[in-house]
Coordinates of C-alpha atoms in Angstrom, one line a residue:
M1 CA 20.5 14.9 93.5
I2 CA 18.3 12.0 92.2
K3 CA 19.9 8.4 90.9
Q4 CA 19.5 8.0 87.6
R5 CA 17.5 4.5 87.7
N6 CA 16.5 5.0 83.6
A7 CA 18.9 6.8 82.0
Q8 CA 16.1 7.4 78.8
V9 CA 13.5 8.5 81.3
A10 CA 16.1 10.9 83.1
A11 CA 17.1 12.1 79.5
E12 CA 13.3 12.9 78.6
M13 CA 12.5 14.7 81.3
P14 CA 13.4 18.3 81.2
C15 CA 15.9 20.3 83.6
K16 CA 13.3 22.6 85.0
A17 CA 10.9 20.0 85.6
K18 CA 13.3 18.0 87.5
A19 CA 13.8 21.4 89.9
Q20 CA 10.2 22.0 90.1
F21 CA 9.6 18.4 91.2
F22 CA 11.5 18.8 94.4
T23 CA 10.1 22.2 95.5
Q24 CA 6.6 20.9 96.4
G25 CA 7.2 20.4 99.9
R26 CA 5.8 16.8 99.5
V27 CA 7.0 13.5 101.6
T28 CA 6.2 11.6 98.2
A29 CA 8.5 14.0 95.7
R30 CA 11.7 13.6 97.8
P31 CA 15.2 13.4 96.3
D32 CA 17.6 10.8 97.0
V33 CA 20.1 13.5 98.7
D34 CA 18.8 16.7 99.6
L35 CA 21.9 19.2 99.5
N36 CA 19.3 22.3 101.2
A37 CA 18.3 20.0 104.1
A38 CA 17.7 21.6 107.2
R39 CA 16.2 20.5 110.4
L40 CA 14.4 22.0 113.7
L41 CA 15.6 20.7 116.9
I42 CA 13.4 20.8 119.9
L43 CA 14.8 20.2 123.2
N44 CA 12.2 18.7 125.8
R45 CA 12.2 18.9 129.4
D46 CA 10.6 15.4 129.6
G47 CA 14.1 13.9 128.2
S48 CA 14.2 14.1 124.5
V49 CA 15.1 16.0 121.4
V50 CA 12.6 16.1 118.7
I51 CA 13.3 16.4 114.9
A52 CA 11.2 18.4 112.6
N53 CA 11.3 19.1 109.0
P54 CA 10.3 22.7 108.6
Q55 CA 10.2 22.2 104.7
I56 CA 8.2 18.7 104.3
D57 CA 4.6 18.4 105.0
F58 CA 4.1 14.8 106.5
T59 CA 0.0 15.6 106.2
I60 CA -0.5 15.3 110.1
T61 CA 3.0 16.0 111.3
Q62 CA 6.3 17.7 110.4
M63 CA 8.0 15.4 113.1
E64 CA 10.8 13.1 111.4
G65 CA 11.7 11.4 114.5
V66 CA 12.7 11.6 118.5
I67 CA 15.9 11.6 120.2
P68 CA 15.5 10.1 123.4
L69 CA 17.9 11.2 126.4
P70 CA 18.7 9.2 129.4
G71 CA 18.2 11.7 131.7
V72 CA 16.4 15.4 132.0
P73 CA 18.4 17.9 129.7
A74 CA 19.8 21.3 131.2
D75 CA 21.7 22.9 128.3
W76 CA 22.7 22.1 124.6
A77 CA 25.4 23.1 122.4
L78 CA 26.6 22.9 118.9
S79 CA 30.0 21.9 117.8
N80 CA 31.9 24.5 115.5
D81 CA 31.7 22.1 113.0
G82 CA 28.0 21.5 113.0
L83 CA 28.5 17.9 112.9
T84 CA 27.9 17.1 116.9
L85 CA 25.2 18.2 119.5
F86 CA 26.1 18.1 123.2
V87 CA 23.1 18.0 125.4
S88 CA 24.3 18.3 129.4
L89 CA 22.1 15.6 131.7
P90 CA 22.8 17.0 135.3
V91 CA 20.9 14.0 137.3
Y92 CA 22.5 11.6 135.4
G93 CA 25.8 12.8 135.6
A94 CA 26.9 13.0 131.9
V95 CA 26.5 14.7 128.5
A96 CA 24.8 13.0 125.7
V97 CA 26.6 13.3 122.3
I98 CA 24.5 13.4 119.0
D99 CA 25.7 12.9 115.8
T100 CA 23.7 15.6 113.8
R101 CA 24.1 13.8 110.3
S102 CA 22.4 10.4 111.6
F103 CA 20.4 12.2 114.5
Q104 CA 21.5 9.2 116.8
M105 CA 22.9 9.3 120.2
S106 CA 26.7 8.2 119.5
G107 CA 27.9 8.3 123.1
L108 CA 28.0 9.6 126.6
V109 CA 30.7 11.9 128.3
E110 CA 30.7 11.0 132.1
F111 CA 31.7 12.9 135.0
A112 CA 32.1 12.0 139.0
K113 CA 29.0 10.9 140.5
G114 CA 26.9 14.0 141.8
S115 CA 29.0 16.8 139.7
L116 CA 25.9 17.6 137.9
P117 CA 27.0 19.2 134.7
T118 CA 24.9 21.9 133.4
E119 CA 26.0 24.8 131.1
L120 CA 28.1 24.1 127.9
L121 CA 30.7 25.7 125.2
P122 CA 32.2 23.8 122.7
L123 CA 35.9 24.9 121.9
L124 CA 38.2 24.7 119.2
G125 CA 39.8 21.6 118.8
G126 CA 36.9 19.4 119.4
T127 CA 36.9 19.6 123.1
L128 CA 34.0 20.7 125.4
A129 CA 34.0 23.4 128.5
V130 CA 31.7 22.1 131.0
Y131 CA 30.3 23.8 134.3
L132 CA 29.8 21.3 137.1
S133 CA 27.6 22.6 139.4
A134 CA 27.9 20.5 142.2
T135 CA 31.7 21.6 142.8
Q136 CA 31.4 24.9 141.3
S137 CA 34.0 24.4 138.7
V138 CA 34.6 24.2 135.0
T139 CA 36.4 21.0 132.8
I140 CA 37.6 20.6 130.0
A141 CA 36.0 17.0 128.6
H142 CA 37.3 15.3 125.4
P143 CA 34.2 14.1 123.5
D144 CA 36.1 11.2 122.1
G145 CA 36.8 9.8 125.6
T146 CA 40.4 10.4 126.1
G147 CA 40.1 12.0 129.3
Q148 CA 39.2 15.4 131.4
S149 CA 41.0 18.0 132.9
D150 CA 41.3 18.7 136.4
P151 CA 38.1 20.8 137.2
A152 CA 39.2 24.4 137.9
P153 CA 37.0 26.5 140.6
V154 CA 35.3 29.3 139.2
G155 CA 32.5 30.0 141.6
P156 CA 28.6 29.5 142.2
G157 CA 26.4 29.3 138.9
P158 CA 24.6 30.6 137.2
V159 CA 27.7 30.9 134.4
A160 CA 28.2 32.5 131.1
M161 CA 31.3 31.1 128.9
V162 CA 32.9 32.7 126.0
R163 CA 35.9 31.9 124.0
G164 CA 38.8 34.4 124.0
P165 CA 42.3 34.9 122.7
D166 CA 45.1 32.5 122.3
G167 CA 43.0 29.3 123.5
M168 CA 41.6 30.9 126.6
L169 CA 38.4 30.2 128.1
L170 CA 36.5 32.9 130.1
V171 CA 33.8 32.0 132.8
A172 CA 31.6 34.7 134.6
A173 CA 30.0 33.4 137.7
D174 CA 27.8 34.9 140.6
G175 CA 30.4 37.2 141.7
K176 CA 33.5 35.9 140.1
L177 CA 35.5 36.1 136.7
S178 CA 37.9 33.3 135.5
T179 CA 40.3 32.9 132.7
I180 CA 41.1 29.1 131.9
D181 CA 43.5 27.6 129.4
A182 CA 41.3 25.7 127.1
A183 CA 44.2 23.1 126.4
S184 CA 44.9 22.3 130.0
G185 CA 42.2 23.3 131.9
R186 CA 44.5 25.1 134.4
L187 CA 43.2 28.4 136.0
V188 CA 44.9 31.6 134.6
A189 CA 43.6 34.4 136.5
S190 CA 40.5 35.0 138.5
R191 CA 39.0 38.3 140.1
T192 CA 36.2 38.8 142.7
V193 CA 33.1 40.9 141.4
A194 CA 29.6 42.0 142.7
R195 CA 27.2 39.4 142.7
G196 CA 24.5 38.9 140.0
A197 CA 23.4 36.6 137.1
P198 CA 26.4 37.0 134.5
S199 CA 26.7 37.9 131.1
L200 CA 29.6 38.0 128.8
A201 CA 31.0 38.5 125.2
Y202 CA 34.3 38.5 123.7
S203 CA 35.4 41.2 121.0
P204 CA 38.6 39.9 118.8
A205 CA 38.5 43.5 117.3
N206 CA 40.1 45.2 120.5
A207 CA 40.7 41.9 122.1
T208 CA 38.6 42.9 125.0
V209 CA 36.1 40.7 127.1
Y210 CA 33.3 42.5 128.5
A211 CA 31.2 41.6 131.5
A212 CA 27.9 42.5 133.1
A213 CA 25.6 41.2 135.9
T214 CA 21.9 42.2 136.3
P215 CA 22.6 44.4 139.6
W216 CA 25.4 46.4 137.9
E217 CA 25.6 50.0 136.8
A218 CA 28.1 49.4 134.4
I219 CA 29.4 47.0 131.7
E220 CA 33.3 46.0 132.6
A221 CA 35.8 46.4 129.6
L222 CA 38.5 43.8 130.9
D223 CA 41.7 42.5 129.4
P224 CA 41.2 38.7 128.8
L225 CA 44.5 37.3 130.0
T226 CA 44.7 39.3 133.4
L227 CA 41.2 40.7 133.8
A228 CA 42.4 44.0 134.4
P229 CA 40.1 46.5 134.1
R230 CA 40.4 48.7 130.6
A231 CA 37.1 50.8 130.8
R232 CA 33.5 51.4 132.6
I233 CA 30.4 51.7 130.6
P234 CA 27.9 52.9 132.4
V235 CA 24.5 51.6 132.1
V236 CA 20.9 51.2 134.2
P237 CA 21.1 47.8 136.2
G238 CA 19.1 45.1 134.2
I239 CA 21.7 43.8 132.1
F240 CA 21.0 40.3 131.0
T241 CA 22.4 39.4 127.6
L242 CA 25.7 40.8 125.9
A243 CA 26.8 39.8 122.2
I244 CA 28.9 40.9 119.4
D245 CA 28.0 41.7 116.2
P246 CA 29.1 39.3 113.4
A247 CA 31.3 42.5 112.0
Q248 CA 32.8 42.6 115.4
R249 CA 32.5 46.4 115.8
K250 CA 29.4 46.8 117.9
L251 CA 28.6 45.4 121.3
V252 CA 24.7 44.9 121.7
A253 CA 23.4 44.8 125.3
L254 CA 19.9 43.5 126.3
N255 CA 18.5 45.4 129.5
R256 CA 15.8 42.7 130.8
D257 CA 14.5 45.1 133.5
A258 CA 14.1 48.5 131.5
S259 CA 13.1 46.3 128.1
T260 CA 15.8 48.0 126.1
L261 CA 18.7 47.6 123.6
S262 CA 22.1 49.5 123.7
L263 CA 24.6 49.6 121.2
I264 CA 28.2 50.1 122.3
D265 CA 31.1 50.9 119.9
V266 CA 34.0 48.7 120.9
A267 CA 36.4 51.2 119.4
S268 CA 35.3 54.0 121.7
N269 CA 33.5 51.8 124.6
A270 CA 30.8 54.2 124.3
I271 CA 27.1 53.6 124.3
T272 CA 26.1 55.2 120.4
A273 CA 22.5 54.4 120.4
Q274 CA 19.5 53.0 122.4
S275 CA 16.2 51.9 121.6
R276 CA 13.3 50.4 123.4
M277 CA 12.8 46.5 122.6
P278 CA 9.9 43.5 123.4
E279 CA 9.4 43.3 127.2
Q280 CA 12.0 41.7 129.0
P281 CA 14.4 41.2 125.9
V282 CA 16.6 38.2 126.6
E283 CA 18.1 37.0 123.5
V284 CA 19.6 38.1 120.2
S285 CA 20.7 36.4 117.1
F286 CA 22.3 37.2 114.2
S287 CA 21.5 36.2 110.4
H288 CA 23.3 37.5 107.4
E289 CA 21.5 40.8 107.4
Y290 CA 19.7 41.2 110.5
A291 CA 19.6 41.0 114.0
Y292 CA 16.7 39.4 116.0
V293 CA 15.7 40.4 119.6
R294 CA 13.0 38.3 121.8
G295 CA 11.4 39.1 124.9
L296 CA 10.0 36.9 127.2
A297 CA 6.8 38.9 127.9
S298 CA 6.0 40.1 124.5
D299 CA 3.9 38.9 121.8
H300 CA 6.4 39.9 119.2
F301 CA 10.0 40.1 118.3
S302 CA 12.1 42.8 116.8
A303 CA 14.2 42.7 113.5
I304 CA 17.1 45.3 113.2
E305 CA 18.9 45.7 110.4
R306 CA 23.0 45.1 110.7
A307 CA 23.9 47.6 108.5
E308 CA 21.7 50.3 110.5
L309 CA 23.6 48.8 113.4
N310 CA 27.1 49.7 111.8
R311 CA 26.0 53.3 111.5
D312 CA 25.0 53.5 115.0
R313 CA 21.3 53.3 114.1
I314 CA 18.6 51.1 115.5
A315 CA 15.8 50.7 113.1
A316 CA 13.5 47.9 114.7
V317 CA 11.0 46.5 112.8
D318 CA 8.5 44.5 115.4
V319 CA 6.7 41.3 114.3
Q320 CA 4.0 39.4 115.6
S321 CA 5.1 36.1 117.2
A322 CA 1.9 35.1 119.2
A323 CA -2.0 35.6 118.7
G324 CA -2.3 36.6 122.0
P325 CA -0.6 38.1 125.4
T326 CA 2.2 35.6 126.5
R327 CA 3.6 34.3 129.4
P328 CA 7.1 34.7 130.6
R329 CA 8.7 31.2 130.6
E330 CA 12.1 31.4 132.1
V331 CA 12.9 28.0 130.6
L332 CA 13.1 29.6 127.4
A333 CA 15.0 32.3 128.2
R334 CA 18.0 30.7 125.9
A335 CA 16.2 29.4 122.8
Q336 CA 18.1 30.0 119.4
M337 CA 16.3 31.6 117.0
V338 CA 17.8 32.2 113.3
A339 CA 16.2 30.0 110.9
P340 CA 18.2 27.8 108.5
Y341 CA 20.3 28.9 105.7
G342 CA 21.0 32.1 108.1
H343 CA 17.9 33.9 106.6
G344 CA 14.8 35.0 108.8
A345 CA 13.9 33.4 112.2
L346 CA 12.1 30.9 113.9
I347 CA 10.5 32.3 117.4
G348 CA 9.1 29.5 119.7
N349 CA 5.6 30.2 121.4
A350 CA 5.2 27.8 124.2
D351 CA 1.5 28.9 124.8
E352 CA 0.6 27.9 121.4
A353 CA 3.3 25.1 120.7
V354 CA 4.6 26.6 117.8
A355 CA 7.4 28.4 116.3
Y356 CA 6.6 31.3 114.4
Y357 CA 8.8 31.3 110.6
Y358 CA 9.5 34.8 109.8
M359 CA 11.1 35.2 106.0
E360 CA 13.2 38.4 105.9
G361 CA 11.7 41.4 104.0
M362 CA 8.2 40.4 105.3
N363 CA 6.0 42.2 107.4
T364 CA 4.3 39.4 109.4
P365 CA 5.5 35.6 109.9
M366 CA 5.0 33.3 106.8
G367 CA 3.7 30.6 109.0
T368 CA 4.1 28.2 112.3
V369 CA 6.1 25.0 112.8
K370 CA 4.7 22.9 115.6
T371 CA 6.7 22.4 118.5
Y372 CA 4.7 19.5 120.2
G373 CA 3.9 20.0 123.8
P374 CA 4.5 22.4 126.5
N375 CA 7.9 20.8 127.7
V376 CA 9.9 23.1 125.0
Q377 CA 13.1 24.1 126.4
G378 CA 15.2 25.3 123.5
L379 CA 14.7 25.3 119.6
M380 CA 17.9 25.0 117.2
T381 CA 18.2 25.0 113.7
I382 CA 20.8 22.3 111.9
D383 CA 21.6 23.6 108.6
R384 CA 23.0 21.3 106.0
G385 CA 22.8 23.9 103.0
F386 CA 25.5 25.2 100.7
R387 CA 27.7 27.8 102.4
E388 CA 29.7 30.6 100.4
T389 CA 33.2 29.6 101.3
A390 CA 35.0 32.1 98.9
P391 CA 33.7 34.8 96.8
G392 CA 31.5 32.7 94.2
L393 CA 32.2 29.2 95.6
Y394 CA 29.2 27.4 97.8
E395 CA 30.0 24.1 99.3
T396 CA 28.1 21.8 101.3
S397 CA 28.8 17.8 102.1
A398 CA 26.4 15.2 101.9
V399 CA 26.3 11.2 102.0
L400 CA 25.4 9.5 99.1
P401 CA 23.2 6.4 99.7
F402 CA 24.0 4.4 96.2
G403 CA 26.7 4.1 93.6
G404 CA 25.5 5.3 90.1
T405 CA 25.0 8.4 88.2
Y406 CA 23.1 11.6 89.9
D407 CA 21.1 14.2 88.1
V408 CA 21.9 17.5 89.9
P409 CA 19.2 20.0 89.5
V410 CA 20.6 23.8 90.9
A411 CA 18.0 26.6 90.9
I412 CA 18.5 30.2 91.9
D413 CA 15.4 31.7 92.9
A414 CA 16.8 35.4 92.6
D415 CA 16.7 35.5 88.8
G416 CA 14.9 32.0 88.2
Y417 CA 18.3 30.4 86.6
V418 CA 18.0 26.8 86.4
T419 CA 20.7 24.4 85.1
C420 CA 21.3 20.4 85.6
F421 CA 24.5 18.2 85.7
T422 CA 25.3 14.9 86.7
A423 CA 27.8 13.1 89.1
T424 CA 28.5 10.0 89.3
A425 CA 29.9 8.1 92.8
K426 CA 31.3 4.5 92.7
A427 CA 29.6 1.9 94.9
A428 CA 30.7 1.7 98.3
P429 CA 33.2 -1.4 99.0
A430 CA 31.5 -4.6 100.8
V431 CA 31.0 -4.3 104.5
P432 CA 31.6 -7.4 106.3
K433 CA 28.6 -8.8 108.1
L434 CA 28.3 -8.1 111.8
A435 CA 29.4 -11.4 113.1
Q436 CA 32.6 -10.8 111.4
Q437 CA 33.5 -7.7 112.5
A438 CA 32.6 -8.4 116.1
E439 CA 36.0 -9.5 117.6
L440 CA 34.4 -10.5 121.4
R441 CA 30.8 -11.7 122.3
I442 CA 29.1 -12.3 125.4
E443 CA 28.0 -15.6 126.3
P444 CA 25.8 -16.6 129.5
E445 CA 27.4 -18.4 132.2
A446 CA 24.2 -20.1 133.7
E447 CA 20.7 -18.7 134.6
T448 CA 21.3 -15.3 136.0
G449 CA 18.9 -15.8 138.9
I450 CA 18.7 -12.0 139.3
V451 CA 15.8 -10.3 140.6
A452 CA 14.5 -7.0 140.9
K453 CA 15.7 -4.5 143.6
H454 CA 18.3 -6.5 145.1
R455 CA 22.1 -6.3 144.8
D456 CA 23.2 -9.3 142.4
N457 CA 26.3 -10.2 140.6
L458 CA 25.8 -10.9 136.9
V459 CA 28.5 -13.1 135.8
V460 CA 29.3 -13.9 132.2
R461 CA 31.9 -15.1 129.6
I462 CA 33.4 -13.2 127.0
V463 CA 34.4 -15.4 124.0
D464 CA 36.9 -14.8 121.0
A465 CA 34.4 -14.6 118.2
A466 CA 37.4 -16.0 115.9
T467 CA 38.7 -18.8 118.2
G468 CA 35.8 -19.5 120.4
K469 CA 38.1 -19.5 123.2
P470 CA 37.6 -17.7 126.2
A471 CA 39.0 -13.9 126.1
E472 CA 41.2 -14.1 129.4
D473 CA 43.2 -11.2 131.3
L474 CA 41.0 -8.1 129.9
G475 CA 41.6 -5.3 132.3
D476 CA 39.1 -2.9 130.6
V477 CA 35.7 -4.3 130.3
R478 CA 33.0 -2.2 130.8
F479 CA 29.1 -3.2 130.7
L480 CA 26.0 -1.3 129.7
A481 CA 23.2 -2.5 130.9
F482 CA 20.0 -1.6 129.9
T483 CA 16.0 -2.2 129.6
Q484 CA 14.4 -2.8 126.2
S485 CA 12.5 0.3 126.1
G486 CA 15.9 2.3 126.8
S487 CA 14.0 4.0 130.1
W488 CA 17.0 2.5 132.0
Q489 CA 20.7 2.2 131.6
S490 CA 23.7 1.8 133.9
R491 CA 27.5 1.4 132.9
K492 CA 30.0 -0.5 135.1
W493 CA 33.3 -1.7 134.8
A494 CA 33.7 -5.5 134.9
V495 CA 35.5 -7.5 137.6
D496 CA 38.0 -10.2 136.0
L497 CA 37.0 -13.6 137.5
G498 CA 39.3 -15.6 135.5
Q499 CA 39.5 -18.1 132.5
G500 CA 37.1 -15.5 130.6
R501 CA 34.6 -14.9 133.4
Y502 CA 33.7 -11.2 134.4
G503 CA 31.0 -10.1 136.3
A504 CA 29.5 -6.8 137.9
E505 CA 26.8 -6.0 140.6
W506 CA 23.8 -4.2 139.8
V507 CA 20.5 -3.4 141.2
F508 CA 17.9 -3.7 138.7
P509 CA 14.8 -1.5 139.2
K510 CA 11.9 -3.8 138.1
A511 CA 11.4 -7.1 136.7
G512 CA 11.6 -7.5 132.8
R513 CA 14.2 -8.3 129.9
Y514 CA 17.5 -6.7 130.1
G515 CA 20.2 -6.1 127.6
L516 CA 23.8 -6.3 128.3
S517 CA 26.8 -4.9 125.9
L518 CA 30.5 -4.6 126.2
Q519 CA 33.2 -2.2 125.8
V520 CA 36.8 -3.2 125.6
A521 CA 39.0 -0.2 124.5
S522 CA 42.2 -2.4 124.4
R523 CA 40.2 -4.7 121.4
S524 CA 38.9 -1.9 119.7
A525 CA 35.2 -3.0 120.8
G526 CA 32.6 -0.7 121.5
F527 CA 29.1 -0.8 122.9
S528 CA 27.4 -1.0 119.7
D529 CA 30.1 -3.5 117.8
Q530 CA 28.3 -6.6 118.5
P531 CA 25.1 -7.7 119.5
P532 CA 24.1 -7.5 122.7
F533 CA 23.3 -10.4 125.4
Y534 CA 19.8 -10.5 126.6
F535 CA 18.7 -11.9 130.0
K536 CA 15.9 -12.0 132.3
V537 CA 15.2 -10.2 135.6
G538 CA 12.8 -11.9 138.3
A539 CA 10.6 -10.4 140.6
A540 CA 11.1 -10.0 144.4
D541 CA 8.3 -11.8 146.2
A542 CA 5.8 -9.9 148.4
S543 CA 8.1 -9.7 151.5
G544 CA 10.9 -8.3 149.5
G545 CA 12.7 -11.3 149.0
K546 CA 13.5 -13.6 146.0
D547 CA 11.0 -15.7 144.9
N548 CA 11.4 -19.5 145.3

């Protein structure tokens, strides 16, 4: 979509030229609104999420931005609507919440100190299942800040989690299986099993949960509500990944030790086909037409037609994904692979710091996308393109930056069809200035006198912006202190000292300039709703005391 700045110029430019103008892949030829927008997200162990645009060449980079995280990540997961990305930060004791429309961190879900949140699973209704490693339990968190369930004990990690029927959550730990009511977080059933790194899959077709662990000699088919056995499927030990084909008729089991894929019919619970896969297969992902299998120790991956899987045949095509031998990297065992728009695959290669892009129907990769360094922990594609929501009906959503008339060129590659139409958007209502929006503001009480590495009480006055009077008796004031670089931040509940004065104790890590924001839920004031208050933290003297 491109806004008509000049109606005459827009009318003189042919429709086909408008479509071609935006398919050149140059940053100088970009539309006002890209309804095909897709991004590659790269999770890094150094505490960042890199945003890359595989479709645009910025001459020296395809990196569009970096989202800094307040801690080292362990796991990440995309919400069911694709609008929110969750990243667990164990040492920080929180889960970062990222808005995938603005690609900015919009909040934190905090847990008890020392709880170490790791594995994540988004649930229906917008909630999030979080495994707390320190307490070996799972809690159901509400990312909007409305609360968390009491942790349900599930056993030691590593864990695997899947959504089951009727709002149930299924959890496999090292030696234990559990069923949890996702609405209340209450433990419904549990069962002790043989130990080992677990994997889980749930089949809606026969309402059965499948469980396995690397040392097991069988895949167990279980009732998801009671965990009672239904069937036992003998396998060679080494099963690392279980997955249900999107058609819900086949269970795929990857054996990491034997480097094989076993195909299981969920109607008969019997193995119907088996084939060799890339060395140490750990991940399978599905596009509209293919299943992709990636191995940790292989220089290629396998593409398998899903239509063949439905016929109980494994017709794998091996595609190169490295220029030479690769080293197994355990941290990349769960790197999501399907490329934008549900076609093809992006396969990460940590040795070469690139992701190989494979387009379906080709025998070799079409090119590479940079992944920027050796710290890659995972890859994920965010798709904002059209989706077929009904036969012949394609939909997407977007935020229009301006009011006015837009040209909308539509091109269909399959038959070279190109057409154009116009769309009109009303101008957005005027937005009040920030000073008018903010109901509360922070004012310094006096010189802070705070020095680094000492426990000091920071006291400020909170003033009602409309009246200029002290805001008294606020029982839910929360402070956020942070360095200007964003490398350190800390949240604390404030103590009401009376007459609009509120304080909290901190030990600031080093001298420098800091910012302080406030959150008051009872006044609908969030951390980002008003400008921060900035103050200086001095340096301690050589003896460790305060400078005089």
